[in-house]
Coordinates of C-alpha atoms in Angstrom, one line a residue:
X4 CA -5.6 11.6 17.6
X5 CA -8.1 10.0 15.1
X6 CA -11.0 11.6 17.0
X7 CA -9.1 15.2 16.6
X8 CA -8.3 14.6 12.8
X9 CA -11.7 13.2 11.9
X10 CA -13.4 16.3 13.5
X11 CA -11.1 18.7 11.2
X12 CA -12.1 16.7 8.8
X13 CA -15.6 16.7 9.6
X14 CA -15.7 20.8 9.6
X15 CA -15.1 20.9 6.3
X16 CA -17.5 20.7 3.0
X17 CA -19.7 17.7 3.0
X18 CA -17.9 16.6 -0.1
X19 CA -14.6 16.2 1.0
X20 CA -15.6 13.9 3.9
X21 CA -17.4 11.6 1.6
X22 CA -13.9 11.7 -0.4
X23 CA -11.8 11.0 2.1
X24 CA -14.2 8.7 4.3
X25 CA -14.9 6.5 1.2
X26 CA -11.8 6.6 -0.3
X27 CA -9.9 5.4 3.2
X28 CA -12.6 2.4 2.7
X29 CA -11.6 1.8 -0.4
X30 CA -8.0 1.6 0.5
X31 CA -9.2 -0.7 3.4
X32 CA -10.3 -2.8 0.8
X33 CA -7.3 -2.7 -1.6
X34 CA -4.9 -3.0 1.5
X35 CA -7.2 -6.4 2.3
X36 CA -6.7 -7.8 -1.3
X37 CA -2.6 -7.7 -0.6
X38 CA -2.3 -9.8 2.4
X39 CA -4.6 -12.6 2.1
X40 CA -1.8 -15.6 1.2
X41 CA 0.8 -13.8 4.4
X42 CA -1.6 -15.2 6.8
X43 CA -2.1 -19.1 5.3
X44 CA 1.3 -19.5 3.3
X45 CA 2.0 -23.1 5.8
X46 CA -1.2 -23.8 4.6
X47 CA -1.4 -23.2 1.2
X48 CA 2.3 -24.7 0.6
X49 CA 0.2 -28.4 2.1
X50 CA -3.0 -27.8 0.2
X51 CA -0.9 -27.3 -3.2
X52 CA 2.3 -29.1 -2.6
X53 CA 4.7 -26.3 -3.4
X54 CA 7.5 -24.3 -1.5
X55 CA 7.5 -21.0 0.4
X56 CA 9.7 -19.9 -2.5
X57 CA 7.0 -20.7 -5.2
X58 CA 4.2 -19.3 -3.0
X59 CA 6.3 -15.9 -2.8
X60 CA 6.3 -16.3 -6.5
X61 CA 2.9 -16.1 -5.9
X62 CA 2.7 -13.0 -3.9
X63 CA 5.3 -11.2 -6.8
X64 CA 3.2 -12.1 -9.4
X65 CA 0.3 -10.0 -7.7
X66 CA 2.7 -7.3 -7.6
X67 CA 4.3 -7.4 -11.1
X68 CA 0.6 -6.9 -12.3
X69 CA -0.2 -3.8 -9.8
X70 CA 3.3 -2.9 -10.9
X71 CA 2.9 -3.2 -14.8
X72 CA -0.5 -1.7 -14.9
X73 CA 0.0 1.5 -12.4
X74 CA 0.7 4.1 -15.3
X75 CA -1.8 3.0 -17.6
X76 CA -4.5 3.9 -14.5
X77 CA -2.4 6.9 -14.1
X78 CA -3.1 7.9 -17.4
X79 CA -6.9 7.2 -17.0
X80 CA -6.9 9.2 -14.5
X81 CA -5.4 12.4 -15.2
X82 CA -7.1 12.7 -18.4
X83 CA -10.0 11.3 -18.5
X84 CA -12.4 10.5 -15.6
X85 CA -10.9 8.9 -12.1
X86 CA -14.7 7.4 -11.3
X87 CA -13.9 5.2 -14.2
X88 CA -10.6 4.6 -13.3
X89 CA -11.5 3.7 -9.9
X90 CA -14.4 1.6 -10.5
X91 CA -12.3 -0.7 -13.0
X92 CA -9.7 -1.2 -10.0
X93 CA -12.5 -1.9 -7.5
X94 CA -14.6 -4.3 -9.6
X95 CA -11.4 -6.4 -11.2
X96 CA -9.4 -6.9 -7.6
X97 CA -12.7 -8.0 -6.3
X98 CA -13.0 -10.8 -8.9
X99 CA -8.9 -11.7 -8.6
X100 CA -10.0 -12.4 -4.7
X101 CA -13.0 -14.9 -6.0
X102 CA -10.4 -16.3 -8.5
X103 CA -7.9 -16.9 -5.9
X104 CA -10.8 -18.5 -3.3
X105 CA -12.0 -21.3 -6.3
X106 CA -8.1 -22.2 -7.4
X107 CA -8.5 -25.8 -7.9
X108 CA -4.4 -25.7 -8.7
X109 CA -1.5 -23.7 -8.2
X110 CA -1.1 -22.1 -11.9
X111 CA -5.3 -21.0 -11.0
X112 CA -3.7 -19.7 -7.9
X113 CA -1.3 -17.4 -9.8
X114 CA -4.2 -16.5 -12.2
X115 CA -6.6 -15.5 -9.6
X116 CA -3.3 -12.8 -8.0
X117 CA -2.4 -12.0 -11.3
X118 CA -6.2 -10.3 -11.6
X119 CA -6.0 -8.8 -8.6
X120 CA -3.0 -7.0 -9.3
X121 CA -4.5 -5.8 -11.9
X122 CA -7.0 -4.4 -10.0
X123 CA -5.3 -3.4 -6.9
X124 CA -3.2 -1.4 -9.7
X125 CA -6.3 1.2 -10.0
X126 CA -6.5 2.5 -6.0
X127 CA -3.5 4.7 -5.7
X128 CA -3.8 6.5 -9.5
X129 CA -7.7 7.1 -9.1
X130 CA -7.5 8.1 -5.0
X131 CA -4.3 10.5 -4.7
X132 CA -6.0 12.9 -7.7
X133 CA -9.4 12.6 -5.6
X134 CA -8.0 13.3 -2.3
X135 CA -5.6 16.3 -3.5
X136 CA -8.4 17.7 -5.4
X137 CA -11.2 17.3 -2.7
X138 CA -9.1 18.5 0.0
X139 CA -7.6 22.2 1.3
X140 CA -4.1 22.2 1.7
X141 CA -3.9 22.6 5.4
X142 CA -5.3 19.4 5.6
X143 CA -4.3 16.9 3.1
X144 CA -1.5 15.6 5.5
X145 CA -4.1 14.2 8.1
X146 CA -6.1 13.5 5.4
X147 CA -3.7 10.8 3.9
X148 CA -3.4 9.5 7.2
X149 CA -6.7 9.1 7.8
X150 CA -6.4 7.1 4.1
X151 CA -3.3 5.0 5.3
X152 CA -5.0 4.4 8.7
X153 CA -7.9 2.6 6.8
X154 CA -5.2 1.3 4.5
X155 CA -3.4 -0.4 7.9
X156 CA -7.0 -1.7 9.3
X157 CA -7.4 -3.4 5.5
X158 CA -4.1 -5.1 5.9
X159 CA -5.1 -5.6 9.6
X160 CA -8.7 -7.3 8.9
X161 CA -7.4 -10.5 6.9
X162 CA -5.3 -12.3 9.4
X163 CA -8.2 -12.2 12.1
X164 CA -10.9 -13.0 9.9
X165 CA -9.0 -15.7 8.4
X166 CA -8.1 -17.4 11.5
X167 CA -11.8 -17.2 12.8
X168 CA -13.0 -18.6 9.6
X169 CA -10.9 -21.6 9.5
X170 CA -11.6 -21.8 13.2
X171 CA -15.1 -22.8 12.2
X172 CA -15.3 -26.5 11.3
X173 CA -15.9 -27.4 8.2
X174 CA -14.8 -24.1 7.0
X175 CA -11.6 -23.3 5.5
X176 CA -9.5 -20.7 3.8
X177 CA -10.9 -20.7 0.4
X178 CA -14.4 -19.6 2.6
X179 CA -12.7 -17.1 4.7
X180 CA -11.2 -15.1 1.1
X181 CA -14.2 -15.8 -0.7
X182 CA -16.1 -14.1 1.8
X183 CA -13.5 -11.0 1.4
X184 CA -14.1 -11.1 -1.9
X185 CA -18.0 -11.1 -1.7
X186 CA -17.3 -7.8 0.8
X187 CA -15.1 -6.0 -1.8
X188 CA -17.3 -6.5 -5.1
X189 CA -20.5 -4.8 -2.7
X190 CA -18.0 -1.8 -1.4
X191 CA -17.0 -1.6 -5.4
X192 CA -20.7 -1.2 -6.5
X193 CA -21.9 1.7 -3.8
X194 CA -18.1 3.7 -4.4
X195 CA -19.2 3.9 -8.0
X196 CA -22.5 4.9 -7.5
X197 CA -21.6 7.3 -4.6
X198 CA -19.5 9.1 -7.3
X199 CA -20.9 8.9 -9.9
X200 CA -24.3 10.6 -9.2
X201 CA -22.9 12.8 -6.0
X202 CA -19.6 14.2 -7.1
X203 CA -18.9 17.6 -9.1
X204 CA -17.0 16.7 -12.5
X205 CA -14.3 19.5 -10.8
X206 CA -13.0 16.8 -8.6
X207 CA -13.8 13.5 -10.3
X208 CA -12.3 15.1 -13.9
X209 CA -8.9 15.0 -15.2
X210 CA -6.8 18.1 -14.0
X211 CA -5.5 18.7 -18.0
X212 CA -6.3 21.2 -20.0
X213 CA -5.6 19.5 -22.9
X214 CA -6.4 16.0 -22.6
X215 CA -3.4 14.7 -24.3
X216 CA -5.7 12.4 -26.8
X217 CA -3.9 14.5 -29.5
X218 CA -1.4 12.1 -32.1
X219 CA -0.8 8.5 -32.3
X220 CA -1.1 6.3 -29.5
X221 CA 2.8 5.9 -29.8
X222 CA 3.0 9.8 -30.1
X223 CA 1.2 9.7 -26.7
X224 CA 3.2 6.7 -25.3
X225 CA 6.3 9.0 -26.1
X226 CA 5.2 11.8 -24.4
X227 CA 4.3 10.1 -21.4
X228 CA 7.9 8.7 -21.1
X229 CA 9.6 12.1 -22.0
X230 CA 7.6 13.6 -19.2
X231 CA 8.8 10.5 -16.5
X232 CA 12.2 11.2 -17.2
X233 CA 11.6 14.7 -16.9
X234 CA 10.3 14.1 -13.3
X235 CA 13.8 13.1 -11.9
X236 CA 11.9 14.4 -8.6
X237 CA 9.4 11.7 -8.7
X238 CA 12.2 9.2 -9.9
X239 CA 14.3 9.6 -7.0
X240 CA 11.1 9.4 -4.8
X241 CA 10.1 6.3 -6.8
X242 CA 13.5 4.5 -5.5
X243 CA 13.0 5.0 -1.8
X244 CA 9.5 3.8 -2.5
X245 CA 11.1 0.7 -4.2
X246 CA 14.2 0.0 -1.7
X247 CA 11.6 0.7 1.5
X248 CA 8.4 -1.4 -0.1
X249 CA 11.3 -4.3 -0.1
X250 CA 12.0 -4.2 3.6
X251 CA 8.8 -3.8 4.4
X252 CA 7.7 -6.5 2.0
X253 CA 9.8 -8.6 3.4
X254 CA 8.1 -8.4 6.7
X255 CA 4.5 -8.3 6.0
X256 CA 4.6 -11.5 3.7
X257 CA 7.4 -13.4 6.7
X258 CA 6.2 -12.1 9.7
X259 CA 4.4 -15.1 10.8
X260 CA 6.5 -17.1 9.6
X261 CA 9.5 -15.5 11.8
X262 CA 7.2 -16.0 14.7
X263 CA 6.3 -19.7 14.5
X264 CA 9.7 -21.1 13.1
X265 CA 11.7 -19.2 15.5
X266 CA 9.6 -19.1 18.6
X267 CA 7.2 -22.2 17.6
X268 CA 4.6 -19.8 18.4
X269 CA 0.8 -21.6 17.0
X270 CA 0.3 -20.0 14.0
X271 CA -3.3 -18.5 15.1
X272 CA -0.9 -16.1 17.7
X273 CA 1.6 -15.2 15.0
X274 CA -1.2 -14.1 13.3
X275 CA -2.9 -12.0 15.8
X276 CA 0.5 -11.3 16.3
X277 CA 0.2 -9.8 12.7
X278 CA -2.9 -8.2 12.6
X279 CA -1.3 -6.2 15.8
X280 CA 1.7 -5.0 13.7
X281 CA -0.9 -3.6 11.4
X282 CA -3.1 -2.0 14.3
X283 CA -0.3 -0.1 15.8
X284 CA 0.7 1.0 12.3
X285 CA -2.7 2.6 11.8
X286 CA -2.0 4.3 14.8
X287 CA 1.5 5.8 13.2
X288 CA 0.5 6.9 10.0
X289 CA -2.4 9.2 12.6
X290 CA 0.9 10.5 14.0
X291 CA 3.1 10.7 10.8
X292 CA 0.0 12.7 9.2
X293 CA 0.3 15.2 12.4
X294 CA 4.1 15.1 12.2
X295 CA 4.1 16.3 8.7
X296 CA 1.5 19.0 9.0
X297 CA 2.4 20.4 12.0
X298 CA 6.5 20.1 11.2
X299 CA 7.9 18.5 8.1
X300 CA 8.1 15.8 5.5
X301 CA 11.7 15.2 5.7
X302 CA 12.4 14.5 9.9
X303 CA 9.4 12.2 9.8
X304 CA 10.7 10.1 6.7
X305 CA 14.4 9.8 8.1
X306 CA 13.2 8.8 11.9
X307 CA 10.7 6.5 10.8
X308 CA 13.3 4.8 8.7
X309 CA 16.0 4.7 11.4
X310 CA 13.8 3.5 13.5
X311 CA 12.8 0.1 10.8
X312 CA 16.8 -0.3 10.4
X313 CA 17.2 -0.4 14.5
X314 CA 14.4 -2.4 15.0
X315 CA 14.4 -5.1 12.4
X316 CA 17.9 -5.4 13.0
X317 CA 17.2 -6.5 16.6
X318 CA 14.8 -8.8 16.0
X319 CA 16.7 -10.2 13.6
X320 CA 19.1 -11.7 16.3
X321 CA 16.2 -13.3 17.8
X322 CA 17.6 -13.1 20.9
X323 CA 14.5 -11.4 22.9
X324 CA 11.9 -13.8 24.3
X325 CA 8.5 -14.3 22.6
X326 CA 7.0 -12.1 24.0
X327 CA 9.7 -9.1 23.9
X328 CA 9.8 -10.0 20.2
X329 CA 6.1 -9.8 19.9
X330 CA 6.5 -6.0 21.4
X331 CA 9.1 -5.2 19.1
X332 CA 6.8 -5.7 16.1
X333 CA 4.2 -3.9 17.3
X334 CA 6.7 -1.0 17.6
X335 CA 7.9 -1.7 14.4
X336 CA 4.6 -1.6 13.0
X337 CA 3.8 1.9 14.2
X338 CA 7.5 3.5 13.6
X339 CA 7.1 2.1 9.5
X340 CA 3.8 3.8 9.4
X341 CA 5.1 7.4 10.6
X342 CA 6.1 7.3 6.8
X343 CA 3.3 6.9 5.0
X344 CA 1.6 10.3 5.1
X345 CA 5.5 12.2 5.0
X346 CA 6.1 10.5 1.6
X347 CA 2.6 11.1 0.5
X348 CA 3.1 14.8 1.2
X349 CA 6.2 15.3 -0.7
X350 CA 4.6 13.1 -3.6
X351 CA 2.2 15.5 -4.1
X352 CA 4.7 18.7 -3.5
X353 CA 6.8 17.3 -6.5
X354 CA 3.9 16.7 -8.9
X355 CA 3.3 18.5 -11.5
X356 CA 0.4 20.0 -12.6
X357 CA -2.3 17.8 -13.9
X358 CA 0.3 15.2 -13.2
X359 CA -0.8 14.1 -9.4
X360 CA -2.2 10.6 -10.8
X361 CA 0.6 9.6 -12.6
X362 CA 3.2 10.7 -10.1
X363 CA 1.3 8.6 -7.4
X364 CA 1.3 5.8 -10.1
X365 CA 5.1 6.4 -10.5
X366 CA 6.0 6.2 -6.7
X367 CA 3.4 3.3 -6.3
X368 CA 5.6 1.2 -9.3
X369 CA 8.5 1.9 -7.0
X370 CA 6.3 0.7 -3.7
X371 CA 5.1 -2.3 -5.9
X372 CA 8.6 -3.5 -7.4
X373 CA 10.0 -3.9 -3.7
X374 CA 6.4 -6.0 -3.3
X375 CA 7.3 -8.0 -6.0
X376 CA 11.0 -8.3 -5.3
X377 CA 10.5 -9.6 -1.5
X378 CA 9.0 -12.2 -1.5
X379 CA 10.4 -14.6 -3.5
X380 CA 13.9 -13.4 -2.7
X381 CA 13.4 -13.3 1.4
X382 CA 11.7 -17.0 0.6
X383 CA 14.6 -18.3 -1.0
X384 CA 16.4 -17.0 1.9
X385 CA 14.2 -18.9 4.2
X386 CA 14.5 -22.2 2.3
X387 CA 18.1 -22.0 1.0
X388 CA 19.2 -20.7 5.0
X389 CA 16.6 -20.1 7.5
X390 CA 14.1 -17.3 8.6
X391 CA 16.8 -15.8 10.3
X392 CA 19.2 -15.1 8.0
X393 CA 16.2 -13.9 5.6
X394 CA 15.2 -10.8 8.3
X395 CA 19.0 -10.1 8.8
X396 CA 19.0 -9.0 4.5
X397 CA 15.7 -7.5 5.8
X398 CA 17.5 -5.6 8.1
X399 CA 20.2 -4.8 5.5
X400 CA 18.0 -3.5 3.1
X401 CA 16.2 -0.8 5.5
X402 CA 19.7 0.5 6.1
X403 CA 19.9 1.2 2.3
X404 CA 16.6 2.8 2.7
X405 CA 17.4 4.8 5.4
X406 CA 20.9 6.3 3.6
X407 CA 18.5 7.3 0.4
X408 CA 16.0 9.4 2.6
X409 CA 19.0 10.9 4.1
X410 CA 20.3 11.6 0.4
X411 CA 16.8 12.6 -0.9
X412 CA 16.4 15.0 2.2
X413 CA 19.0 16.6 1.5
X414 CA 18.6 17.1 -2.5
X415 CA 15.2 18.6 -1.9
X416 CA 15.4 20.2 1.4
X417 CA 13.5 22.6 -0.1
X418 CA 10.0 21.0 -0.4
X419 CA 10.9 18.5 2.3
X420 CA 10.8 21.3 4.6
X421 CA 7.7 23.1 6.3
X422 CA 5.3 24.8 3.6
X423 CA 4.9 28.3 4.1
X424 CA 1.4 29.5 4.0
X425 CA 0.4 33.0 2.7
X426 CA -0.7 35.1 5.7
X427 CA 1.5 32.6 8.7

């Protein structure tokens, strides 16, 4: 599948498989910078005395930054340059990651997260405008799920990196995301370069007309607002983004968690465990990209979301054996991914024009609210009950998701449905 897509890919201009080939790393890299506490929360609640609940403080406040500063990059994007706007994202997550690797306390901790949201903030505004730009529209499905697939392989990479690190004696965590860190600031500095000096301004400019630098700051601010409630579109699009991110928040951050409190599996399994839930999602968002070119957004949205509610909700009752429950979140992993590129597809369908930034910025607050939402609420669970009862309010909330994709299918059945190409 990969081999097939890449070769589509690779038949194209020269310029839009540098895009897409160094975007997707630069989505690996992102998708690295969100999952680096997941794999060491035991150990980080012993190094810095604090609770699960306090270290998914932690996580939220990485993802009330990203959340807070998506539209400002969404702006920067769409009118004025999104080389700038991506090498701001690039360069700050990558010092949030060497923050977070020299914490000396918890509240540095928090600092060092808060920075990398920040950061991580830039990668969807700056890379959606690229990619739809770069790329024909036969291909852009497969083309964001080549994108999501090195998205999954980023949030894949820090679980088995970490454990071998720490595996090392005399080496520990703080070496293990230092060294991430060390990675991304060196994949920030050739990105920028690379488009810099090798891209035309057609696909690294804003897609405006007018720029919109017209009037007041708050004269813009206003505008900027009128035109989001404008896009109830995007809105409704926005809350499945929200109410799915939180289920699937909930796993990514409890996951291990789930495997060694319930099935006292070592913690160095539950996370390979992990990084395989990630592995066979990069395989799904291959086949959701396929699915959605070759069919349509909307059956690929509502299977992959029936498919979370059936199997969270199983695992939930923890009644398989290890190993069965290991094979369910594989599965799992795969079927979330299969809507990835769907969503992606009708994001970019219900954007405006010159407004493909900001409506990736608008569905990526939605994606990022549910980030910041989970874990401190599934940790409470987990403290005030057990890991349990957190994944059956996991389980709960994928249900909701899966009635809003039903309800959002429906409303726009229209551009949900298979685009009709002149000439076909």
């Amino acid at each position: 599948m990969l081999d097939d897509t890449l070769a589509e890919i690779r038949r194209l201009p020269r310029s839009v498989a540098l895009v897409v080939g160094l975007i997707s790393g630069s989505q690996f890299v992102n998708h690295m910078y969100l999952v680096l506490l997941p794999p060491i929360l035991t150990i980080l609640s012993g190094d810095f005395g604090v609770t699960l609940a306090l270290l998914g403080v932690a996580l939220g406040v990485q993802a009330l930054t990203n959340t807070v500063f998506q539209l400002p990059f969404g702006y920067l994007a769409d009118n004025y340059d999104r080389t700038v706007a991506l090498a701001l994202s690039s360069f700050l997550g990558a010092i949030g990651v060497l923050v977070v690797a020299a914490a000396p306390s918890f509240r540095w901790l928090l600092v060092g997260q808060a920075i990398v949201g920040i950061g991580v903030a830039g990668h969807h505004p700056a890379h959606y405008p690229l990619l739809t730009d770069a790329t024909p529209d036969g291909v852009r499905g497969r083309a964001f799920s080549v994108y999501n697939f090195g998205g999954m392989l980023g949030f894949a990479a820090p679980p088995v990196v970490i454990t071998a690190v720490i595996a090392v004696p005399g080496l520990t965590w703080r070496h293990a995301i230092g060294g991430l860190g060390v990675v991304g600031l060196l994949y920030a500095a050739l990105i920028t370069a690379v488009f810099a000096w090798r891209l035309d301004r057609d696909i690294t400019g804003p897609n405006v007309t007018d720029t919109g630098r017209a009037g007041s700051l708050l004269e813009r601010v206003r505008a900027e607002l009128r035109s989001l409630i404008a896009g109830s579109e995007i809105l409704v699009l926005a809350v499945l983004a929200l109410v799915s991110s939180t289920a699937n928040w909930g796993l990514t951050s409890y996951a291990v968690v789930f495997l060694t409190q319930t099935y006292d599996l070592p913690l160095d399994q539950a996370n390979l465990a992990l990084t395989g839930l990630f592995l066979t999602g990069a395989v799904g968002v291959l086949v959701g990209g396929s699915l959605t070119d070759r069919f349509a957004p909307s059956p690929v949205l509502v299977g992959s979301f029936v498919g979370i509610t059936v199997l969270v909700s199983v695992i939930a009752t923890s009644i398989a054996p290890a190993l069965v429950a290991v094979g369910l979140f594989l599965l799992l992993g795969a079927v979330r991914s299969l809507e990835g590129p769907a969503r992606d597809t009708l994001t970019e369908r219900l954007a405006g024009d010159g407004t493909v930034g900001k409506s990736f910025a608008i569905i990526t607050v939605g994606i990022m609210i549910g980030s910041a939402v989970a874990p401190p609420v599934f940790g409470y669970l987990i403290e005030r009950f057990d890991v349990q009862a957190a994944f059956f309010a996991v389980a709960a909330v994928a249900a909701v998701a899966t009635a809003v994709t039903i309800a959002m299918v429906v409303r726009f059945q229209t551009v949900a449905g298979p685009r009709v190409v002149p000439g076909e």
